Amino acid sequence: MKQHLTVVVVEQNQERAFAIVDALKESGDADVIVIDSVSGLARKIATHSPDIVLIDIDNPSRDMLEELTVASGPMERPVAMFVSGAAGGLAQDAVEAGMSAYVVDGLKADRIKPIMDIAIARFQVLRQMRVELEETRRALEERKLIDRAKGLLMKAKGLQEDEAYALLRKTAMNQNRRVADVAEALVTASGLLS
Amino acid sequence: MRTVTLPVAYMPLVDAAPLIVAREMGFDHTEGISLDLKPAPSWSALRDMLAFGHVDAAHLLSPIPVAMALGLGGFATPLSAVSVLSLNGNVIGVGTKLAGRLADHGYSFDFSDAQAAGAALARSSDEVLVFGVPFTFSMHVELLRYWIARTELASKQVEIRTVPPPLMARALASGEIDAFCVGEPWGSFAVDDNVAALLLPGKAIWTCAPEKVLAVRNDWAETEPELLGGLMRSVWRAGRWLSNQESRTTASEMLSRKAYLNVSPELVDRALLGEFTVSANGEQRHVDGFVEFFEGAATFPWRSQAKWIAHQLAIRNGLDTTTAERQAASVFRSDLYRRELHLLGVEIPGASEKLEGALPEAKAVASTNGSLILPRNAFFDRSIFEPAG
């Protein structure tokens, strides 16, 4: 049995890749290789014959790994783990269910687990940060749209700001849509008409 | 009305239409359920979402549950294909380099003759020919291998690689692959991207290939028969609605939305109307019933379809074909289809198996209401598949 674990990390985002590599290095005796381009992924991974492959569960290229689990003999199969926060524990479930294609004989679970735990924790923190950032950006954009729609209504119908907002909200409620959507429709329509 | 929310996973493809239409047209509410459609980033993720209970049903490549039943590809959660969601709907395309050589050799890009296309491609390609497909267990792989083995392409060294459909055009442009077999809209997407020309619709290889299935876990099917029935009936209604040509433009609009496929409706139209642009210079080809969601009992899960898939998988993986066919037959649940759909007055065939590829013309067959006409069912090489007993 090998002393060192070879871990391949498939991640195109450099920042995320570094974070994962750092986390893995801290945990001890692992050689970590980062693959940042998905073209010919299966072959690239095969040349490193890793013990573990880490790839985000939301990465469409995960399907390329499926070839490895089918093509290679059971003893050569890499342990592929798929870590992500968003899919709600799918990775844990997969591992707990003992996805046999991904587990090599002779590789003890207690060696994988700390690495897994750290990588999962890292992915979750990074993902959460990204989601929060997106949410904030979206909220800001919607605010801007609503302001423009209010402005249009004030000008076209001679309304006060609060009246304009009330009209937007009432329309949204009547049509069972979000205020931001009504605002967007209004801004688009006015752009077309002007 | 109170409805039960049902999480269902799908891949953003044209043939996810029955699920998307069931949701958008409210056929789910008619059955007291509310479909919560979740797009999946990859086929393996989609399969795992279903296997580990994160969703209750899924739009799945028909060979996936069969491969699982044969113990291929790792872990096994018993899955049932309770209905076929669509027949056909794939295209085979080649990169611009090969397309140019094909044209130089006088190939007409008729988009219909599989034998001629194989011969022309064999003449035009180098010794090694690399095809991209979306997944290891897929009808794409089965049709490609069937076609390659029975045409002049058999003399070439062919490699089949997995490439996620949205990345297919890029893989072609970078020379990583020479050709592909992929579900729409990704073939047309590559044509519009000026990196591909289309050679054949999947239908030209087998007129009745079961492409996607509606899959559930066996244990869920047993514990939730009411929900299962509601799901199957709402999806069947969606298929019937889609079979009306007048619905197709509306369907394109629905599918093209950002929440679903996020491509232009014009791109979705091509598959739904069968009007293809096959090359970058805008050559048009028509295919009747390019993808089928309803007509001719299209959604009936024939056990012989599962056996055909199992037969191909068994040969390639060194398994006993008779055993494999027996294991696969129970995956396609013609029994549940009969149980849940007969109340709607659905035209259900009397048999659960048929000879595949044995209908050179459409033919009336025994069925519940006595008016079922099965469509033409033929392989391009006219061979007939007789399922093992």
Coordinates of C-alpha atoms in Angstrom, one line a residue:
Chain A
M1 CA 0.0 0.0 0.0
K2 CA 1.2 3.5 -0.8
Q3 CA 2.4 5.7 2.0
H4 CA 1.4 8.9 0.3
L5 CA -2.1 9.7 -0.9
T6 CA -2.2 11.3 -4.4
V7 CA -5.1 13.7 -4.6
V8 CA -6.2 15.3 -7.9
V9 CA -8.3 18.5 -7.5
V10 CA -10.4 19.5 -10.6
E11 CA -11.1 23.2 -10.2
Q12 CA -10.9 26.0 -12.8
N13 CA -11.2 28.8 -10.3
Q14 CA -7.6 29.4 -9.2
E15 CA -8.5 31.0 -5.8
R16 CA -10.7 28.1 -4.9
A17 CA -8.1 25.6 -6.0
F18 CA -5.4 27.2 -3.9
A19 CA -7.7 27.2 -0.9
I20 CA -8.3 23.5 -1.3
V21 CA -4.7 22.7 -1.8
D22 CA -3.7 24.6 1.3
A23 CA -6.4 22.7 3.3
L24 CA -5.2 19.4 2.0
K25 CA -1.5 20.2 2.7
E26 CA -2.3 21.0 6.3
S27 CA -3.8 17.7 6.8
G28 CA -0.5 15.9 6.1
D29 CA 0.8 13.3 3.7
A30 CA -1.0 14.0 0.5
D31 CA 0.5 14.9 -2.9
V32 CA -1.9 17.3 -4.5
I33 CA -2.3 18.0 -8.2
V34 CA -4.6 20.6 -9.6
I35 CA -6.1 20.2 -13.0
D36 CA -7.6 23.5 -14.2
S37 CA -8.8 22.7 -17.7
V38 CA -11.4 20.1 -18.4
S39 CA -10.4 19.2 -22.0
G40 CA -9.3 15.6 -22.0
L41 CA -10.0 15.4 -18.3
A42 CA -10.3 11.6 -18.0
R43 CA -6.9 11.0 -19.6
K44 CA -5.2 13.7 -17.6
I45 CA -6.5 12.2 -14.4
A46 CA -5.5 8.7 -15.5
T47 CA -1.9 9.7 -16.0
H48 CA -1.6 10.7 -12.3
S49 CA -3.5 7.5 -11.1
P50 CA -4.7 9.3 -8.0
D51 CA -6.2 7.8 -4.9
I52 CA -8.8 10.6 -4.6
V53 CA -10.3 13.0 -7.1
L54 CA -12.0 16.0 -5.7
I55 CA -14.4 17.8 -8.0
D56 CA -17.3 20.1 -7.4
I57 CA -20.6 18.2 -7.6
D58 CA -22.0 21.1 -9.7
N59 CA -19.2 20.8 -12.3
P60 CA -20.7 19.4 -15.6
S61 CA -17.4 17.7 -16.3
R62 CA -18.0 15.3 -13.6
D63 CA -19.5 13.0 -16.2
M64 CA -16.1 12.6 -17.8
L65 CA -14.9 10.8 -14.6
E66 CA -17.6 8.2 -15.1
E67 CA -15.5 6.7 -17.9
L68 CA -12.7 6.1 -15.4
T69 CA -14.8 4.1 -13.0
V70 CA -16.1 1.9 -15.9
A71 CA -12.9 1.6 -18.0
S72 CA -10.3 0.8 -15.3
G73 CA -10.1 -2.4 -13.3
P74 CA -11.4 -2.3 -9.7
M75 CA -7.9 -2.0 -8.2
E76 CA -6.9 0.9 -10.3
R77 CA -10.0 3.0 -9.7
P78 CA -9.5 6.3 -8.1
V79 CA -11.6 7.2 -5.2
A80 CA -13.6 10.1 -6.6
M81 CA -15.3 12.3 -4.1
F82 CA -17.7 15.0 -5.0
V83 CA -17.9 17.9 -2.6
S84 CA -20.2 20.7 -2.5
G85 CA -22.5 22.5 -0.2
A86 CA -25.4 23.4 -2.5
A87 CA -26.5 19.9 -3.4
G88 CA -27.6 19.4 0.2
G89 CA -25.4 16.6 1.4
L90 CA -25.4 14.6 -1.8
A91 CA -21.6 14.0 -1.4
Q92 CA -22.0 12.7 2.2
D93 CA -24.9 10.5 1.1
A94 CA -22.8 9.2 -1.7
V95 CA -19.9 8.3 0.5
E96 CA -22.1 6.9 3.3
A97 CA -23.9 4.8 0.7
G98 CA -20.5 3.4 -0.1
M99 CA -20.5 4.2 -3.8
S100 CA -18.4 1.1 -4.5
A101 CA -17.1 2.4 -7.8
Y102 CA -15.3 5.1 -5.9
V103 CA -13.7 3.1 -3.2
V104 CA -10.5 1.2 -3.7
D105 CA -9.8 -1.9 -1.7
G106 CA -7.1 -1.4 0.9
L107 CA -7.5 2.4 1.2
K108 CA -8.7 2.9 4.7
A109 CA -11.7 5.2 5.3
D110 CA -9.9 6.8 8.3
R111 CA -7.3 8.2 5.9
I112 CA -9.8 9.6 3.5
K113 CA -12.2 11.1 6.1
P114 CA -10.0 14.0 7.4
I115 CA -9.2 15.1 3.9
M116 CA -12.8 14.8 2.9
D117 CA -14.0 16.8 5.9
I118 CA -11.6 19.6 5.3
A119 CA -12.3 19.8 1.6
I120 CA -16.0 19.8 2.2
A121 CA -15.8 22.5 4.8
R122 CA -13.7 24.6 2.5
F123 CA -16.1 24.2 -0.4
Q124 CA -19.0 25.1 1.8
V125 CA -17.5 28.3 3.1
L126 CA -16.4 29.4 -0.4
R127 CA -19.7 28.5 -1.9
Q128 CA -21.6 30.3 0.8
M129 CA -19.5 33.4 0.2
R130 CA -20.2 33.3 -3.5
V131 CA -24.0 32.8 -2.9
E132 CA -24.0 35.8 -0.5
L133 CA -22.2 37.9 -3.0
E134 CA -24.6 37.1 -5.8
E135 CA -27.6 37.7 -3.6
T136 CA -26.3 41.2 -2.6
R137 CA -25.6 42.0 -6.2
R138 CA -29.0 40.9 -7.3
A139 CA -30.7 42.9 -4.5
L140 CA -28.8 46.0 -5.5
E141 CA -29.7 45.6 -9.2
E142 CA -33.4 45.2 -8.3
R143 CA -33.3 48.3 -6.2
K144 CA -31.9 50.3 -9.1
L145 CA -34.6 48.9 -11.5
I146 CA -37.4 49.8 -9.0
D147 CA -36.0 53.3 -8.7
R148 CA -36.0 53.8 -12.4
A149 CA -39.5 52.5 -12.8
K150 CA -40.7 54.8 -10.0
G151 CA -39.1 57.7 -11.9
L152 CA -40.8 56.8 -15.1
L153 CA -44.2 56.6 -13.4
M154 CA -43.7 59.9 -11.6
K155 CA -42.9 61.6 -14.9
A156 CA -45.6 60.0 -17.0
K157 CA -48.4 60.2 -14.5
G158 CA -47.3 63.1 -12.3
L159 CA -47.2 61.0 -9.2
Q160 CA -45.3 61.4 -5.9
E161 CA -42.6 58.9 -5.2
D162 CA -44.6 56.9 -2.6
E163 CA -47.6 56.9 -4.9
A164 CA -45.5 55.5 -7.7
Y165 CA -44.2 52.8 -5.5
A166 CA -47.7 51.9 -4.3
L167 CA -48.8 51.6 -7.9
L168 CA -46.0 49.3 -8.7
R169 CA -46.7 47.2 -5.7
K170 CA -50.4 47.0 -6.4
T171 CA -49.8 46.0 -10.0
A172 CA -47.4 43.3 -8.9
M173 CA -49.9 42.0 -6.3
N174 CA -52.8 41.9 -8.9
Q175 CA -50.6 40.1 -11.4
N176 CA -49.1 37.8 -8.9
R177 CA -45.6 38.9 -9.8
R178 CA -42.6 40.4 -8.0
V179 CA -42.3 44.2 -7.8
A180 CA -38.9 43.9 -9.4
D181 CA -40.3 42.0 -12.3
V182 CA -43.1 44.6 -12.9
A183 CA -40.4 47.3 -12.7
E184 CA -38.3 45.5 -15.2
A185 CA -41.2 45.1 -17.6
L186 CA -42.0 48.8 -17.3
V187 CA -38.4 49.9 -17.9
T188 CA -38.1 47.6 -20.9
A189 CA -41.4 48.8 -22.4
S190 CA -40.5 52.4 -21.9
G191 CA -37.1 51.8 -23.5
L192 CA -38.9 50.3 -26.6
L193 CA -41.4 53.2 -26.8
S194 CA -39.0 56.1 -26.4
Chain B
M1 CA -56.5 22.9 -4.2
R2 CA -53.9 21.4 -1.9
T3 CA -51.1 19.8 -3.8
V4 CA -48.1 17.7 -2.8
T5 CA -44.8 19.0 -3.9
L6 CA -42.7 16.5 -5.8
P7 CA -39.0 17.2 -6.5
V8 CA -38.0 16.0 -9.9
A9 CA -34.6 16.4 -11.5
Y10 CA -33.9 17.0 -15.2
M11 CA -31.2 17.9 -17.7
P12 CA -31.8 21.1 -19.6
L13 CA -32.5 19.5 -23.0
V14 CA -35.3 19.7 -25.5
D15 CA -36.5 16.2 -24.5
A16 CA -37.1 17.4 -20.9
A17 CA -40.2 18.9 -22.5
P18 CA -42.9 16.6 -21.0
L19 CA -41.8 17.5 -17.5
I20 CA -41.5 21.2 -18.2
V21 CA -44.8 21.3 -20.0
A22 CA -46.5 19.3 -17.2
R23 CA -45.4 22.0 -14.8
E24 CA -46.0 25.1 -17.1
M25 CA -49.4 24.0 -18.4
G26 CA -50.5 22.9 -14.9
F27 CA -51.1 19.3 -15.8
D28 CA -49.4 18.5 -12.4
H29 CA -52.0 20.4 -10.5
T30 CA -54.8 18.5 -12.2
E31 CA -53.4 15.4 -10.5
G32 CA -53.0 17.1 -7.1
I33 CA -49.2 17.3 -7.3
S34 CA -46.9 20.2 -7.9
L35 CA -43.6 19.4 -9.8
D36 CA -40.6 21.1 -8.3
L37 CA -38.2 20.9 -11.3
K38 CA -34.5 20.8 -10.4
P39 CA -31.9 21.2 -13.2
A40 CA -28.9 18.9 -12.8
P41 CA -25.3 19.9 -13.7
S42 CA -24.3 16.5 -15.0
W43 CA -25.8 13.0 -15.6
S44 CA -23.9 11.5 -12.8
A45 CA -25.2 14.2 -10.4
L46 CA -28.7 13.7 -11.7
R47 CA -28.5 9.9 -11.2
D48 CA -27.1 10.4 -7.6
M49 CA -29.8 12.9 -6.8
L50 CA -32.4 10.2 -7.6
A51 CA -30.5 7.3 -6.1
F52 CA -29.9 9.1 -2.8
G53 CA -33.4 10.4 -2.4
H54 CA -32.8 14.1 -3.1
V55 CA -35.5 14.0 -5.7
D56 CA -38.3 11.5 -6.2
A57 CA -38.2 11.2 -10.0
A58 CA -35.9 12.0 -12.8
H59 CA -35.5 12.6 -16.5
L60 CA -32.9 9.9 -17.2
L61 CA -30.9 8.5 -20.1
S62 CA -32.6 5.1 -20.8
P63 CA -29.4 3.0 -20.4
I64 CA -28.6 4.4 -16.9
P65 CA -31.2 2.4 -14.9
V66 CA -30.4 -0.7 -17.1
A67 CA -26.7 -0.4 -16.5
M68 CA -27.4 -0.1 -12.8
A69 CA -29.5 -3.3 -12.8
L70 CA -26.5 -5.1 -14.5
G71 CA -24.1 -3.9 -11.8
L72 CA -22.2 -1.6 -14.2
G73 CA -20.8 1.7 -13.1
G74 CA -20.4 1.2 -9.4
F75 CA -23.2 1.4 -6.9
A76 CA -26.7 0.1 -7.4
T77 CA -30.0 1.6 -6.3
P78 CA -32.8 -0.3 -7.9
L79 CA -34.6 2.1 -10.3
S80 CA -37.7 1.7 -12.3
A81 CA -38.3 3.3 -15.7
V82 CA -42.1 3.9 -15.3
S83 CA -42.5 5.4 -18.7
V84 CA -40.5 6.4 -21.8
L85 CA -40.3 10.2 -22.0
S86 CA -39.2 10.4 -25.6
L87 CA -38.2 8.4 -28.6
N88 CA -35.2 9.7 -30.6
G89 CA -34.0 13.3 -30.5
N90 CA -30.2 13.0 -31.0
V91 CA -28.1 14.3 -33.8
I92 CA -24.7 13.2 -35.1
G93 CA -22.5 16.0 -36.3
V94 CA -18.9 16.5 -37.5
G95 CA -16.4 19.3 -37.2
T96 CA -15.9 21.8 -40.0
K97 CA -12.6 20.1 -41.1
L98 CA -14.4 16.8 -41.7
A99 CA -17.5 18.6 -43.1
G100 CA -15.2 20.2 -45.7
R101 CA -13.7 16.9 -46.7
L102 CA -17.1 15.3 -46.9
A103 CA -18.3 18.1 -49.3
D104 CA -15.1 17.7 -51.4
H105 CA -16.0 14.0 -51.8
G106 CA -19.4 15.1 -53.1
Y107 CA -21.4 14.0 -50.1
S108 CA -24.9 15.6 -50.2
F109 CA -25.6 15.9 -46.4
D110 CA -29.0 14.3 -47.0
F111 CA -29.5 14.0 -43.2
S112 CA -31.2 10.6 -43.6
D113 CA -29.2 7.7 -45.1
A114 CA -27.1 6.2 -42.3
Q115 CA -25.4 3.7 -44.5
A116 CA -24.3 6.3 -47.0
A117 CA -23.2 8.7 -44.2
G118 CA -21.1 6.0 -42.6
A119 CA -19.4 5.2 -46.0
A120 CA -18.8 8.9 -46.7
L121 CA -17.4 9.6 -43.3
A122 CA -15.1 6.6 -43.5
R123 CA -13.7 7.9 -46.8
S124 CA -13.2 11.4 -45.4
S125 CA -11.8 10.8 -42.0
D126 CA -8.3 10.0 -40.8
E127 CA -7.4 6.6 -39.3
V128 CA -8.5 7.7 -35.8
L129 CA -11.9 9.2 -35.3
V130 CA -12.9 10.7 -31.9
F131 CA -16.5 11.1 -31.1
G132 CA -17.9 13.1 -28.1
V133 CA -20.9 11.9 -26.3
P134 CA -22.7 13.2 -23.2
F135 CA -22.4 10.1 -21.0
T136 CA -20.9 6.6 -20.8
F137 CA -24.4 5.0 -20.4
S138 CA -26.5 6.7 -23.1
M139 CA -28.5 5.9 -26.2
H140 CA -25.9 8.2 -27.9
V141 CA -23.2 5.6 -27.3
E142 CA -25.4 2.7 -28.2
L143 CA -26.6 4.3 -31.5
L144 CA -23.0 5.4 -32.4
R145 CA -21.5 1.9 -31.8
Y146 CA -24.4 0.2 -33.6
W147 CA -23.9 2.5 -36.6
I148 CA -20.1 2.3 -36.6
A149 CA -20.0 -1.5 -36.4
R150 CA -22.3 -1.9 -39.3
T151 CA -20.9 0.6 -41.8
E152 CA -17.5 1.2 -43.4
L153 CA -16.6 3.0 -40.3
A154 CA -15.9 -0.4 -38.8
S155 CA -12.5 -0.3 -40.4
K156 CA -11.5 2.9 -38.5
Q157 CA -10.1 3.3 -35.1
V158 CA -12.9 5.0 -33.2
E159 CA -12.7 6.5 -29.8
I160 CA -15.7 7.7 -27.8
R161 CA -15.2 10.3 -25.2
T162 CA -17.5 12.0 -22.7
V163 CA -18.0 15.7 -23.2
P164 CA -20.7 17.6 -21.4
P165 CA -23.2 18.8 -24.1
P166 CA -22.8 22.5 -23.4
L167 CA -19.0 22.1 -23.9
M168 CA -19.4 20.0 -27.1
A169 CA -19.0 23.0 -29.5
R170 CA -15.9 24.1 -27.7
A171 CA -14.4 20.6 -27.7
L172 CA -15.0 20.4 -31.5
A173 CA -13.5 23.8 -32.1
S174 CA -10.3 22.9 -30.1
G175 CA -9.9 19.7 -32.0
E176 CA -10.3 17.5 -28.9
I177 CA -13.1 15.6 -30.8
D178 CA -13.7 15.2 -34.5
A179 CA -17.4 14.5 -34.3
F180 CA -20.3 14.0 -31.8
C181 CA -23.6 12.5 -31.0
V182 CA -25.6 14.8 -28.7
G183 CA -29.2 15.7 -27.8
E184 CA -30.8 18.9 -29.1
P185 CA -30.4 21.8 -28.8
W186 CA -26.7 21.2 -28.5
G187 CA -26.1 19.9 -32.1
S188 CA -27.9 23.0 -33.6
F189 CA -26.0 25.2 -31.1
A190 CA -22.7 23.9 -32.6
V191 CA -23.9 24.5 -36.1
D192 CA -24.9 28.1 -35.3
D193 CA -21.5 28.4 -33.6
N194 CA -19.9 27.6 -37.0
V195 CA -18.0 24.7 -35.7
A196 CA -20.1 21.8 -36.9
A197 CA -22.3 20.3 -39.7
L198 CA -25.0 17.8 -38.9
L199 CA -24.7 14.3 -40.5
L200 CA -27.7 12.3 -39.2
P201 CA -30.6 12.4 -36.8
G202 CA -30.4 9.5 -34.3
K203 CA -33.7 8.3 -35.9
A204 CA -31.8 7.4 -39.1
I205 CA -30.1 4.6 -37.2
W206 CA -33.1 3.3 -35.3
T207 CA -36.5 4.8 -35.9
C208 CA -37.8 4.0 -32.4
A209 CA -34.9 4.4 -30.0
P210 CA -36.1 4.9 -26.4
E211 CA -34.1 8.0 -25.5
K212 CA -35.1 9.2 -22.1
V213 CA -37.2 7.6 -19.4
L214 CA -39.1 8.8 -16.4
A215 CA -37.3 7.0 -13.5
V216 CA -38.1 6.6 -9.9
R217 CA -36.6 4.5 -7.1
N218 CA -38.3 1.1 -6.7
D219 CA -38.9 1.6 -3.0
W220 CA -40.5 5.0 -3.7
A221 CA -42.8 3.5 -6.3
E222 CA -43.9 0.9 -3.8
T223 CA -44.6 3.3 -0.9
E224 CA -46.1 6.2 -2.9
P225 CA -48.3 4.7 -5.5
E226 CA -50.7 7.7 -5.5
L227 CA -48.0 10.2 -6.2
L228 CA -46.4 8.0 -8.8
G229 CA -49.8 7.7 -10.6
G230 CA -50.3 11.4 -10.5
L231 CA -46.8 12.0 -11.8
M232 CA -47.2 9.5 -14.7
R233 CA -50.6 10.8 -15.7
S234 CA -49.5 14.5 -15.7
V235 CA -46.5 13.7 -17.8
W236 CA -48.6 11.6 -20.2
R237 CA -51.0 14.6 -20.6
A238 CA -48.0 16.8 -21.3
G239 CA -46.9 14.4 -24.0
R240 CA -50.3 14.4 -25.6
W241 CA -50.4 18.2 -25.5
L242 CA -46.9 18.2 -27.2
S243 CA -48.1 15.8 -29.9
N244 CA -50.4 18.6 -31.2
Q245 CA -48.3 20.4 -33.8
E246 CA -49.9 23.7 -32.9
S247 CA -48.5 23.4 -29.4
R248 CA -44.9 23.2 -30.5
T249 CA -44.2 26.9 -30.9
T250 CA -45.6 27.6 -27.5
A251 CA -43.5 24.7 -26.2
S252 CA -40.4 26.2 -27.7
E253 CA -41.1 29.5 -25.9
M254 CA -41.6 27.6 -22.6
L255 CA -38.4 25.5 -22.9
S256 CA -36.2 28.4 -24.1
R257 CA -36.9 30.4 -20.9
K258 CA -33.9 31.3 -18.7
A259 CA -35.1 29.0 -15.9
Y260 CA -35.0 26.0 -18.3
L261 CA -32.8 25.7 -21.4
N262 CA -31.8 29.4 -21.6
V263 CA -31.3 29.4 -25.4
S264 CA -33.2 31.1 -28.2
P265 CA -36.7 29.7 -28.9
E266 CA -35.6 29.4 -32.6
L267 CA -33.0 26.9 -31.6
V268 CA -35.6 24.8 -29.7
D269 CA -38.0 25.0 -32.7
R270 CA -35.6 23.1 -34.9
A271 CA -35.9 19.9 -32.9
L272 CA -39.6 20.3 -32.1
L273 CA -40.6 21.1 -35.7
G274 CA -38.0 18.9 -37.3
E275 CA -36.6 21.8 -39.4
F276 CA -32.9 21.6 -39.2
T277 CA -30.1 23.9 -40.4
V278 CA -27.4 21.3 -41.0
S279 CA -24.4 23.4 -42.0
A280 CA -23.0 26.9 -41.5
N281 CA -24.1 27.9 -45.0
G282 CA -27.7 27.4 -43.9
E283 CA -28.7 24.2 -45.7
Q284 CA -32.1 23.1 -44.5
R285 CA -33.3 19.5 -43.9
H286 CA -36.7 18.3 -42.6
V287 CA -37.1 15.2 -40.4
D288 CA -40.6 13.9 -39.7
G289 CA -41.1 13.2 -36.0
F290 CA -37.5 14.0 -35.0
V291 CA -38.4 13.5 -31.4
E292 CA -41.6 11.7 -30.3
F293 CA -43.4 12.3 -27.0
F294 CA -46.7 10.5 -27.6
E295 CA -47.8 9.0 -30.9
G296 CA -47.9 5.2 -31.4
A297 CA -47.6 4.4 -27.6
A298 CA -44.3 6.2 -27.6
T299 CA -44.3 6.4 -23.8
F300 CA -45.0 2.7 -23.2
P301 CA -41.9 1.2 -21.5
W302 CA -41.5 -2.0 -23.7
R303 CA -39.5 -4.6 -21.9
S304 CA -37.9 -5.5 -25.2
Q305 CA -36.4 -1.9 -25.3
A306 CA -34.7 -2.6 -21.9
K307 CA -33.5 -5.9 -23.3
W308 CA -32.0 -4.4 -26.4
I309 CA -30.0 -1.9 -24.3
A310 CA -28.9 -4.7 -21.9
H311 CA -27.9 -6.9 -24.9
Q312 CA -25.5 -4.2 -26.2
L313 CA -24.1 -3.4 -22.7
A314 CA -23.6 -7.1 -22.0
I315 CA -21.7 -7.8 -25.1
R316 CA -19.4 -4.8 -24.5
N317 CA -18.8 -5.6 -20.9
G318 CA -18.4 -9.4 -21.2
L319 CA -21.6 -10.4 -19.5
D320 CA -23.9 -13.2 -20.4
T321 CA -26.6 -11.6 -22.7
T322 CA -29.5 -13.8 -21.7
T323 CA -29.0 -13.1 -17.9
A324 CA -28.5 -9.4 -18.6
E325 CA -31.7 -9.2 -20.6
R326 CA -33.6 -10.9 -17.9
Q327 CA -32.2 -8.5 -15.2
A328 CA -33.0 -5.5 -17.4
A329 CA -36.6 -6.5 -18.3
S330 CA -37.8 -5.8 -14.8
V331 CA -36.4 -2.2 -15.0
F332 CA -38.9 -1.1 -17.7
R333 CA -42.2 -1.2 -15.8
S334 CA -44.9 -1.9 -18.3
D335 CA -46.9 -3.3 -15.3
L336 CA -47.0 0.1 -13.6
Y337 CA -47.7 1.9 -16.8
R338 CA -50.8 -0.4 -17.3
R339 CA -51.9 0.0 -13.7
E340 CA -51.6 3.8 -13.6
L341 CA -52.7 4.9 -17.1
H342 CA -55.6 2.5 -18.0
L343 CA -58.0 4.7 -16.1
L344 CA -57.3 7.6 -18.4
G345 CA -58.4 5.5 -21.3
V346 CA -54.9 5.5 -22.7
E347 CA -54.3 3.3 -25.7
I348 CA -52.1 0.5 -24.1
P349 CA -50.6 -2.3 -26.2
G350 CA -51.7 -5.9 -25.4
A351 CA -48.1 -7.1 -25.3
S352 CA -45.2 -5.9 -23.1
E353 CA -42.5 -7.1 -25.5
K354 CA -42.0 -6.9 -29.3
L355 CA -39.4 -7.7 -31.9
E356 CA -37.4 -4.5 -32.2
G357 CA -36.8 -3.3 -35.7
A358 CA -39.4 -5.6 -37.2
L359 CA -42.0 -3.1 -38.5
P360 CA -41.0 -1.8 -41.9
E361 CA -44.3 0.0 -42.0
A362 CA -46.7 1.4 -39.4
K363 CA -49.1 -1.4 -38.3
A364 CA -52.3 -1.7 -36.2
V365 CA -51.8 -4.0 -33.1
A366 CA -53.9 -5.4 -30.3
S367 CA -54.5 -2.8 -27.6
T368 CA -57.0 -1.7 -24.8
N369 CA -59.2 0.3 -27.1
G370 CA -58.4 -1.5 -30.3
S371 CA -57.1 1.5 -32.2
L372 CA -53.4 1.5 -31.6
I373 CA -51.1 1.9 -34.6
L374 CA -47.4 1.3 -33.9
P375 CA -45.1 3.4 -36.0
R376 CA -42.4 2.1 -38.3
N377 CA -39.7 0.4 -36.2
A378 CA -36.6 -0.4 -38.1
F379 CA -32.8 -0.3 -37.8
F380 CA -30.9 1.2 -40.8
D381 CA -29.4 -2.2 -41.6
R382 CA -32.8 -3.9 -41.4
S383 CA -31.7 -6.3 -38.7
I384 CA -34.3 -7.5 -36.2
F385 CA -33.7 -7.9 -32.5
E386 CA -35.4 -10.8 -30.9
P387 CA -35.4 -10.4 -27.0
A388 CA -34.3 -13.4 -25.0
G389 CA -37.1 -15.3 -23.2

